[in-house]
PDB file of C-alpha atoms in Angstrom:
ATOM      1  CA  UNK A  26     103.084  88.219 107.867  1.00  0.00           C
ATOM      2  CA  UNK A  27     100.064  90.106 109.871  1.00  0.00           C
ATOM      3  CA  UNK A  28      97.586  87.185 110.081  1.00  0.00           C
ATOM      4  CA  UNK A  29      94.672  88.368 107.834  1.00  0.00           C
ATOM      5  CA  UNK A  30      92.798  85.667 106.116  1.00  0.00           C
ATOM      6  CA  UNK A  31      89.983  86.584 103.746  1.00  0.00           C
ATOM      7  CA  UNK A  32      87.273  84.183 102.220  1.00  0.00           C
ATOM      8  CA  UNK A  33      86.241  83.506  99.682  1.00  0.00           C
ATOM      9  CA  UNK A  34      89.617  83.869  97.467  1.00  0.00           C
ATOM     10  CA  UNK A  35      87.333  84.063  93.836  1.00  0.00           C
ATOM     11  CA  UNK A  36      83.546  84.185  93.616  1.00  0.00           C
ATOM     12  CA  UNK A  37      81.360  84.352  90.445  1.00  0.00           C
ATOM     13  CA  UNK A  38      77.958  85.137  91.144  1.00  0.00           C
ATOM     14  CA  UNK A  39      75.039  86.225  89.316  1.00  0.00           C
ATOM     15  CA  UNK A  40      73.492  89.985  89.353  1.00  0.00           C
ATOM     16  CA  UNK A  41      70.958  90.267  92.025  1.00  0.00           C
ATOM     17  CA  UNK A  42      72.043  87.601  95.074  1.00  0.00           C
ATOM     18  CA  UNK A  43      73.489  88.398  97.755  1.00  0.00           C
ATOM     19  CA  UNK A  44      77.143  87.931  98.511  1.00  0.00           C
ATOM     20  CA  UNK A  45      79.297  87.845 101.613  1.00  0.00           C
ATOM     21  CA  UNK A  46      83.207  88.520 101.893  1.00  0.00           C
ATOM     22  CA  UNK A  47      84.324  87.767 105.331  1.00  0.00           C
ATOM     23  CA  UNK A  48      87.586  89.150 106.998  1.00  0.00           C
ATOM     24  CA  UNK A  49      89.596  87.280 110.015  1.00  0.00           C
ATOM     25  CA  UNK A  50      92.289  88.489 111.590  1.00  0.00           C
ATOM     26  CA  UNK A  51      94.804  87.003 114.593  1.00  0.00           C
ATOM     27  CA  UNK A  52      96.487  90.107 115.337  1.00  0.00           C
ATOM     28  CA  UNK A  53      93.763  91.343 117.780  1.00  0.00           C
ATOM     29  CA  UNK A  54      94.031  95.287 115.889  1.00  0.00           C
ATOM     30  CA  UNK A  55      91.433  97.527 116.230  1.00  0.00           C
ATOM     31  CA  UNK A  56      90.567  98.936 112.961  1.00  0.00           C
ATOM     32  CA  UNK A  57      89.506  96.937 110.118  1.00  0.00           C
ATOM     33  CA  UNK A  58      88.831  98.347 106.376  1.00  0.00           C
ATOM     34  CA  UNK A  59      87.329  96.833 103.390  1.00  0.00           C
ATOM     35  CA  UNK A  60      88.579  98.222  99.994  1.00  0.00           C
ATOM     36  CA  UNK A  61      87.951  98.056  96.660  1.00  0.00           C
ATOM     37  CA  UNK A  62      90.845  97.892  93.856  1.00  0.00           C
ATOM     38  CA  UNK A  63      89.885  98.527  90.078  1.00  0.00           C
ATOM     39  CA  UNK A  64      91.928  99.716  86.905  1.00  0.00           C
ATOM     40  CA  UNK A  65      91.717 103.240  86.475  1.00  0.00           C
ATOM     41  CA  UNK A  66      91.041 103.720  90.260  1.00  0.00           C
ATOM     42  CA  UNK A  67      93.342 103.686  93.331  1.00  0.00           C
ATOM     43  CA  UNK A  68      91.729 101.788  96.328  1.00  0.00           C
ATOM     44  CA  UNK A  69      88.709 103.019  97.207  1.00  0.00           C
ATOM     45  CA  UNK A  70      87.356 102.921 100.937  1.00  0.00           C
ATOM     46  CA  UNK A  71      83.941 100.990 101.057  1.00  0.00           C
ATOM     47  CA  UNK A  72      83.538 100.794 105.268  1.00  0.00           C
ATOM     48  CA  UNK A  73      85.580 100.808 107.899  1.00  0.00           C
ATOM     49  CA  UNK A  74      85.083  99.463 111.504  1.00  0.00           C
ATOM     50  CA  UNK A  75      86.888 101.383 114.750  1.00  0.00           C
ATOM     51  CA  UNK A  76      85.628  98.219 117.102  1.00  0.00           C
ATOM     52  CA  UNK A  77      82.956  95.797 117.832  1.00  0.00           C
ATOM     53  CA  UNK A  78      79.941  97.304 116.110  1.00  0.00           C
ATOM     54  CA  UNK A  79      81.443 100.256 115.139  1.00  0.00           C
ATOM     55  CA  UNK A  80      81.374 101.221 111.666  1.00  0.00           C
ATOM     56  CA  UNK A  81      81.256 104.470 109.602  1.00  0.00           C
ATOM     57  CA  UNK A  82      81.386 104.803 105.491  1.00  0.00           C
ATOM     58  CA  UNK A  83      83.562 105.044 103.162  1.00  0.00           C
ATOM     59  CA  UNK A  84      83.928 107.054  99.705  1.00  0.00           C
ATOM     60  CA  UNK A  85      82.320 104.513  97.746  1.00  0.00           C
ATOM     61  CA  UNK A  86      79.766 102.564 100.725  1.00  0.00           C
ATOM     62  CA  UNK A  87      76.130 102.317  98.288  1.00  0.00           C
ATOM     63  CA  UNK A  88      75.689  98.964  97.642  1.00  0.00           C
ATOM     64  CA  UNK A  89      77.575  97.749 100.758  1.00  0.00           C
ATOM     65  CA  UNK A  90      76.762  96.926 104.351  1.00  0.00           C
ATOM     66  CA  UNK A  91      79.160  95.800 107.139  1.00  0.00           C
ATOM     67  CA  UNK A  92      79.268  94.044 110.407  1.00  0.00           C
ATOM     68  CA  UNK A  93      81.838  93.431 112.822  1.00  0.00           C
ATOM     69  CA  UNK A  94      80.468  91.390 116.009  1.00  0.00           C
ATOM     70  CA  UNK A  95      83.510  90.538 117.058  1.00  0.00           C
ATOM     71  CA  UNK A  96      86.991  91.618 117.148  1.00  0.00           C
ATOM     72  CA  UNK A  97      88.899  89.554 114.663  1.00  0.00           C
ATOM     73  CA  UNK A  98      85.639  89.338 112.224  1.00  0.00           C
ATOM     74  CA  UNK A  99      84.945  92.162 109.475  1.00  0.00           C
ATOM     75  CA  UNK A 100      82.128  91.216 106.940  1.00  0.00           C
ATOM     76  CA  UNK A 101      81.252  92.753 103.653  1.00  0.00           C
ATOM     77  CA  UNK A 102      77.822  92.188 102.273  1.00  0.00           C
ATOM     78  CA  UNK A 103      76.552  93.201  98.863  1.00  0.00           C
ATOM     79  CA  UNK A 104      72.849  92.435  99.450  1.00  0.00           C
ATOM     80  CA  UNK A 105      72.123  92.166  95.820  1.00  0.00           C
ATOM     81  CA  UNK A 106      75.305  91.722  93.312  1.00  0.00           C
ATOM     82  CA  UNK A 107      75.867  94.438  90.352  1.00  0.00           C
ATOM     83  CA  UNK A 108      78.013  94.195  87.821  1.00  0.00           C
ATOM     84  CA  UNK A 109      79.650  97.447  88.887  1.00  0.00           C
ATOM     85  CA  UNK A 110      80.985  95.489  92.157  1.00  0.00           C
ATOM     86  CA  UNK A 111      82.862  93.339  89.813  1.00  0.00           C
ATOM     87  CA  UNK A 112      86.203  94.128  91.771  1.00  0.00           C
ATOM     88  CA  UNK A 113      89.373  92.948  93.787  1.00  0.00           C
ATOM     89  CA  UNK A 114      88.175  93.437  97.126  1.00  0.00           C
ATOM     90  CA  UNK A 115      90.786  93.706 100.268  1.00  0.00           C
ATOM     91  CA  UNK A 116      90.780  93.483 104.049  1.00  0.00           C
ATOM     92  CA  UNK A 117      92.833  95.754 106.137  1.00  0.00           C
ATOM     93  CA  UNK A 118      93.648  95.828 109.397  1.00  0.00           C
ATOM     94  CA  UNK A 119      95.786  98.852 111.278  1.00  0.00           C
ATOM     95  CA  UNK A 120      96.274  99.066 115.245  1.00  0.00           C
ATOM     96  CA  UNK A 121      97.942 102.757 115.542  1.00  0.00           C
ATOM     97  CA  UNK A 122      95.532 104.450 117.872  1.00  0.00           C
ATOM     98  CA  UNK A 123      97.231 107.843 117.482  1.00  0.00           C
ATOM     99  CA  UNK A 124      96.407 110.807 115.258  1.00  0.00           C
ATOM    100  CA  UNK A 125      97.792 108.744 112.326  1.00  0.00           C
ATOM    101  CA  UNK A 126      95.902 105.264 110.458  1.00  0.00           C
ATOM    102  CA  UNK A 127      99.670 104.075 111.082  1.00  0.00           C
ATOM    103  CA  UNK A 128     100.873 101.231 109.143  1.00  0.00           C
ATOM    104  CA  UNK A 129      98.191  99.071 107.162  1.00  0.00           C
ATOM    105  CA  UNK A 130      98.187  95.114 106.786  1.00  0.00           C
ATOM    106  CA  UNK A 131      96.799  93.564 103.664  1.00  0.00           C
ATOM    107  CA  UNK A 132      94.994  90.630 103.110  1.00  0.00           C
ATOM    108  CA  UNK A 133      95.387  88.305  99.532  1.00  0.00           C
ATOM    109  CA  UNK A 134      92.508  90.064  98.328  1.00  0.00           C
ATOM    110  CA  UNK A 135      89.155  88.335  96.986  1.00  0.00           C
ATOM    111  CA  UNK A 136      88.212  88.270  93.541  1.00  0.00           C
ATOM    112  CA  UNK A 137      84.315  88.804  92.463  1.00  0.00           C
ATOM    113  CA  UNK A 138      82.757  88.280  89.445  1.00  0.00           C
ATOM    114  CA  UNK A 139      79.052  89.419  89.032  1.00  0.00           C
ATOM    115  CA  UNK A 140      77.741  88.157  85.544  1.00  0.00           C
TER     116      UNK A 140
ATOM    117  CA  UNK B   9      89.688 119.118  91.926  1.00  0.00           C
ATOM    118  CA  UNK B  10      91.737 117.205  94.212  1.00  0.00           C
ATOM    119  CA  UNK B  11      93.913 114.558  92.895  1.00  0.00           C
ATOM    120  CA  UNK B  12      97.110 112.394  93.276  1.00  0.00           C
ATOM    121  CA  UNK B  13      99.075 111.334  90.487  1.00  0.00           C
ATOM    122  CA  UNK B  14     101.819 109.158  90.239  1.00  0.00           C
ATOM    123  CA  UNK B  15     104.042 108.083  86.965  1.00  0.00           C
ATOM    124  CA  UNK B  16     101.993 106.623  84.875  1.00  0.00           C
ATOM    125  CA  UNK B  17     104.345 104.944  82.738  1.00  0.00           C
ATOM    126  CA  UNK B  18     106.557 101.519  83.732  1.00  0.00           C
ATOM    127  CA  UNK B  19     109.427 102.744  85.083  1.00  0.00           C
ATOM    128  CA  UNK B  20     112.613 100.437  83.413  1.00  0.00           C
ATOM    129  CA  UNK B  21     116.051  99.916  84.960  1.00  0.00           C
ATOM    130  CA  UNK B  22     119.050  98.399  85.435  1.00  0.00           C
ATOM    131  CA  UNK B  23     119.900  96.583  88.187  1.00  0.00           C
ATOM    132  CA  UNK B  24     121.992  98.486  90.330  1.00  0.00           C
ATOM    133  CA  UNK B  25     120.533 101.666  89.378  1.00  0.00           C
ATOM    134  CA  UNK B  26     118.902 103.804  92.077  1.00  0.00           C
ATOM    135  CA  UNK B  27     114.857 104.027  90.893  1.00  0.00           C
ATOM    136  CA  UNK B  28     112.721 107.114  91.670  1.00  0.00           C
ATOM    137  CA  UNK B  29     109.084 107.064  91.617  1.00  0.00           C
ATOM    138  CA  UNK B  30     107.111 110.431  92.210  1.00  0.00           C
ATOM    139  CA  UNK B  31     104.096 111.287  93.918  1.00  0.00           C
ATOM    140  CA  UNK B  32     102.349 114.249  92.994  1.00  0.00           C
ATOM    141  CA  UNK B  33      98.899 116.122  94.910  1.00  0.00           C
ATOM    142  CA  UNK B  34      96.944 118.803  94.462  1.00  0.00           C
ATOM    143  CA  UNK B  35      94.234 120.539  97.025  1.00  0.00           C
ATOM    144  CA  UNK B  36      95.506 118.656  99.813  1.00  0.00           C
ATOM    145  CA  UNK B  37      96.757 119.270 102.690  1.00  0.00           C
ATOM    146  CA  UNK B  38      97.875 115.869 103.933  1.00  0.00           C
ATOM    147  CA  UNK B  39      99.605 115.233 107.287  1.00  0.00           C
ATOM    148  CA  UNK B  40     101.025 111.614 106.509  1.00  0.00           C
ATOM    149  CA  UNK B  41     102.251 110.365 103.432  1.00  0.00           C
ATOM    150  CA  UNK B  42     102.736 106.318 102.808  1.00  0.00           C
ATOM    151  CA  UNK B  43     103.790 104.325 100.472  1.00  0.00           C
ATOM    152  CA  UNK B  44     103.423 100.587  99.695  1.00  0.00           C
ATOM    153  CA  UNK B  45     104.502  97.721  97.988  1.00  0.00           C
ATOM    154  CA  UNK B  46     102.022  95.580  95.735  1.00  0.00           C
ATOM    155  CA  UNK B  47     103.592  92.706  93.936  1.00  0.00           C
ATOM    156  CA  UNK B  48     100.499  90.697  90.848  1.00  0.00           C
ATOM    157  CA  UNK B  49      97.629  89.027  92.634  1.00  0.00           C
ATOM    158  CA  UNK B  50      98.811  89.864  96.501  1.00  0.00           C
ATOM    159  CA  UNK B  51      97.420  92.483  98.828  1.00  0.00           C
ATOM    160  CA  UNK B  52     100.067  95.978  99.252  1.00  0.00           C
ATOM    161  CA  UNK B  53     102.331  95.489 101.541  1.00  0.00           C
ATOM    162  CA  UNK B  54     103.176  98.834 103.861  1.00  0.00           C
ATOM    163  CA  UNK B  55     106.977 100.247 103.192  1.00  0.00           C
ATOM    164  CA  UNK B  56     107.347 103.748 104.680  1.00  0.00           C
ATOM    165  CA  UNK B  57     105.412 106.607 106.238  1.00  0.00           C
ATOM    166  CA  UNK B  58     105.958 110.321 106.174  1.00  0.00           C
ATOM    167  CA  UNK B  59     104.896 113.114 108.224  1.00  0.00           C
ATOM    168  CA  UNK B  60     104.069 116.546 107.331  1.00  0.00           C
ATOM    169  CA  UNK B  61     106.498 117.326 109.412  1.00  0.00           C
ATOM    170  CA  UNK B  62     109.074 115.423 107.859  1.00  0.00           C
ATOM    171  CA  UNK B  63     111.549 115.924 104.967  1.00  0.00           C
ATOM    172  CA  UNK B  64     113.018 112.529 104.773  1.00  0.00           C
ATOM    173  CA  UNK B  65     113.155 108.922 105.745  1.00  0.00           C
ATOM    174  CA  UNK B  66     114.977 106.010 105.069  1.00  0.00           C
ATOM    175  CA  UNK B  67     114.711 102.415 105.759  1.00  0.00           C
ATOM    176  CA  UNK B  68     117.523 100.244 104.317  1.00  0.00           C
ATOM    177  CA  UNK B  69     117.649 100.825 100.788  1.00  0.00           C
ATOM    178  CA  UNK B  70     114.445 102.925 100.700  1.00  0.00           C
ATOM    179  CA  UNK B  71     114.086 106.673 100.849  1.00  0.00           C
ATOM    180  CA  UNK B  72     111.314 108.654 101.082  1.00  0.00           C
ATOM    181  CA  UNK B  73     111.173 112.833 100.657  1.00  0.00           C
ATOM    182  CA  UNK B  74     108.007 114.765 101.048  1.00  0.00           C
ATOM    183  CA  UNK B  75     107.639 118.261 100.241  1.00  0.00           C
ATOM    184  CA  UNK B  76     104.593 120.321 101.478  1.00  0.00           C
ATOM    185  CA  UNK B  77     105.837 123.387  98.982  1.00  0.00           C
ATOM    186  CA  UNK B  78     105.765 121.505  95.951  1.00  0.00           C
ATOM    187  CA  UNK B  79     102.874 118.940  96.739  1.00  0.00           C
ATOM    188  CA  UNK B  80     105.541 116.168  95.831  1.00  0.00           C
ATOM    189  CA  UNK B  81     106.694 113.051  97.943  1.00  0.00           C
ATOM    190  CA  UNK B  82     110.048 111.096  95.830  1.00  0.00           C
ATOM    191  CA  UNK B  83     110.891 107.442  96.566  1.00  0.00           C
ATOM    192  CA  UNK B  84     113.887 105.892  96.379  1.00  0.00           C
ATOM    193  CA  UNK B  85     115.703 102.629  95.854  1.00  0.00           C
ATOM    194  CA  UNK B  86     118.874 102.321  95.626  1.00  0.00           C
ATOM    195  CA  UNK B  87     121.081  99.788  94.384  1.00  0.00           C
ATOM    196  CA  UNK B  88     117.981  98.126  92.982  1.00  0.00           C
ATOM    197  CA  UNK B  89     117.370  94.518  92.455  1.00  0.00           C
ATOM    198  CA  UNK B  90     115.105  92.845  90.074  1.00  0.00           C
ATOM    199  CA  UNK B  91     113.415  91.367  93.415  1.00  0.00           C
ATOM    200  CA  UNK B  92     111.921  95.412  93.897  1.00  0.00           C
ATOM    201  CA  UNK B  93     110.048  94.826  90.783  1.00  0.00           C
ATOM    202  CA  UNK B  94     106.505  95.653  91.359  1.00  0.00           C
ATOM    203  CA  UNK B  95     103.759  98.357  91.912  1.00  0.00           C
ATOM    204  CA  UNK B  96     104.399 101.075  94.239  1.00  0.00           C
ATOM    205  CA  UNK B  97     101.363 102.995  95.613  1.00  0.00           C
ATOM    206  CA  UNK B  98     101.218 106.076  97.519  1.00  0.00           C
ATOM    207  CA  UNK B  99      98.414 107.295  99.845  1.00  0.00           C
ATOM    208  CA  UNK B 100      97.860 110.071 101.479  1.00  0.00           C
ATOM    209  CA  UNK B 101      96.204 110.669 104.768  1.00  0.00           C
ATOM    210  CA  UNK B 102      94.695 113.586 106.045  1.00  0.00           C
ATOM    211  CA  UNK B 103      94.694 115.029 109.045  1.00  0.00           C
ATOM    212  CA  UNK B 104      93.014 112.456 111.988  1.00  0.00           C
ATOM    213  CA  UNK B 105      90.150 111.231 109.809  1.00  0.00           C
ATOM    214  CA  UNK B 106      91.725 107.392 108.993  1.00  0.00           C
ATOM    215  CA  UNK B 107      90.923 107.350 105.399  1.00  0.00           C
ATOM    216  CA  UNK B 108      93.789 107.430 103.133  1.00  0.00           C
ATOM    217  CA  UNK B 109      93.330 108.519  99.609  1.00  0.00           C
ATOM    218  CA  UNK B 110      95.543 106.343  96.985  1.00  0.00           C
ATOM    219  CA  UNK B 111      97.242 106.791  94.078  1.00  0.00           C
ATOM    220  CA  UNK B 112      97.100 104.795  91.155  1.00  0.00           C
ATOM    221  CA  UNK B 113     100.734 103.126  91.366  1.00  0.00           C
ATOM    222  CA  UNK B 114     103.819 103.082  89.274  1.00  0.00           C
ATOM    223  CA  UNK B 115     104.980  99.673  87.782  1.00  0.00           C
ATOM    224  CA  UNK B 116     108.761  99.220  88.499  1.00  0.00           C
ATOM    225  CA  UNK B 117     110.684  96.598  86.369  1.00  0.00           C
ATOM    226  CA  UNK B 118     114.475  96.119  87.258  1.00  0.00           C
ATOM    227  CA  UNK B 119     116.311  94.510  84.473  1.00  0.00           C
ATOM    228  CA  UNK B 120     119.424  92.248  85.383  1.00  0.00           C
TER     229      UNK B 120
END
């Protein structure tokens, strides 16, 4: 298994803090993506990083910010918690440097609540 | 509007049987096609990937078909186990701009 750990696993927080979902990887890849996975929607693209403080949007990026200061770190942050971003949120990493995203690794996904 | 649809509905069979999920699109034009794995609670793992170019591949008991005519990709497994029971997803990727766009998935259940 690609070595993609993400942190924390389940979070219930209240509307309005801020929250941070952090990202690690061991396999050294370039790109790193955070998604979003909810019923009635396929996963969405919230920000994706190309390398060390590179970062462009996503399809569904309001609400979100993103940092990546170094290689194997990819950070989500939802300055101030909705309800809406109640959601199954997953890392991704992908090396393929060609015309193609190539192949995709997963991590176990992290599971926020926002009462 | 664009879209990608895949089968709604559980798909049920035997074991044994050779399972087909579809993968429909409209008003795109991908160039890669992929499809993944995703078993309750885990992450999707990556099975296959199709180009444009591309009318079939296989991988063990896995085979994938894309047609650009119909807007369609097909996957296969045959001789299915009740160990391929999950969600499949498909994504599609357009041309060079790193942002697939998923389908909703299609629940498989093999049956012993």
């Amino acid at each position: 298994d690609a070595g993609i750990t993400q942190s924390p696993r389940h979070k219930v927080t209240e509307t309005g803090t801020p929250v941070t979902l952090r990202c690690h990887q061991t396999e050294n890849h370039r790109y790193m993506y955070w998604y979003r996975q909810d019923p009635g929607h396929g996963l969405r693209l919230i920000h994706y990083s190309y390398g060390v403080k590179d970062t462009d949007k996503g399809e569904v990026s309001d609400g979100y910010s993103v940092s990546r200061s170094k290689t194997e770190d990819f950070l989500l942050t939802l300055e101030s918690a909705t309800s809406s971003q109640t959601s199954v949120y997953f890392c991704a990493i992908s090396e393929n440097s060609g015309m193609s995203t190539g192949e995709l690794f997963f991590g176990e996904g992290s599971r926020l609540t926002v009462l | 509007s664009q879209k990608i649809e895949q089968n709604s509905e559980a798909l049920n069979i035997q074991e044994g049987k050779t399972a087909t999920l579809t993968c429909n699109y409209t008003n795109y034009s991908p160039a890669y096609l992929q499809w993944y794995r995703q078993d309750p609670g885990r992450g999707p793992v990556f099975l296959l990937l199709i180009r444009e170019n591309e009318k079939e591949k296989r991988k063990e008991r896995l085979k994938v078909t894309f047609d650009t005519t119909l807007k369609q990709s097909l996957f296969h497994i045959t001789a299915s186990q009740p160990a391929d029971s999950a969600t499949y997803l498909c994504a599609l990727e357009l041309d060079n701009n790193r942002k697939l766009i998923w389908g909703l998935g299609t629940s498989l259940a093999v049956n012993p």
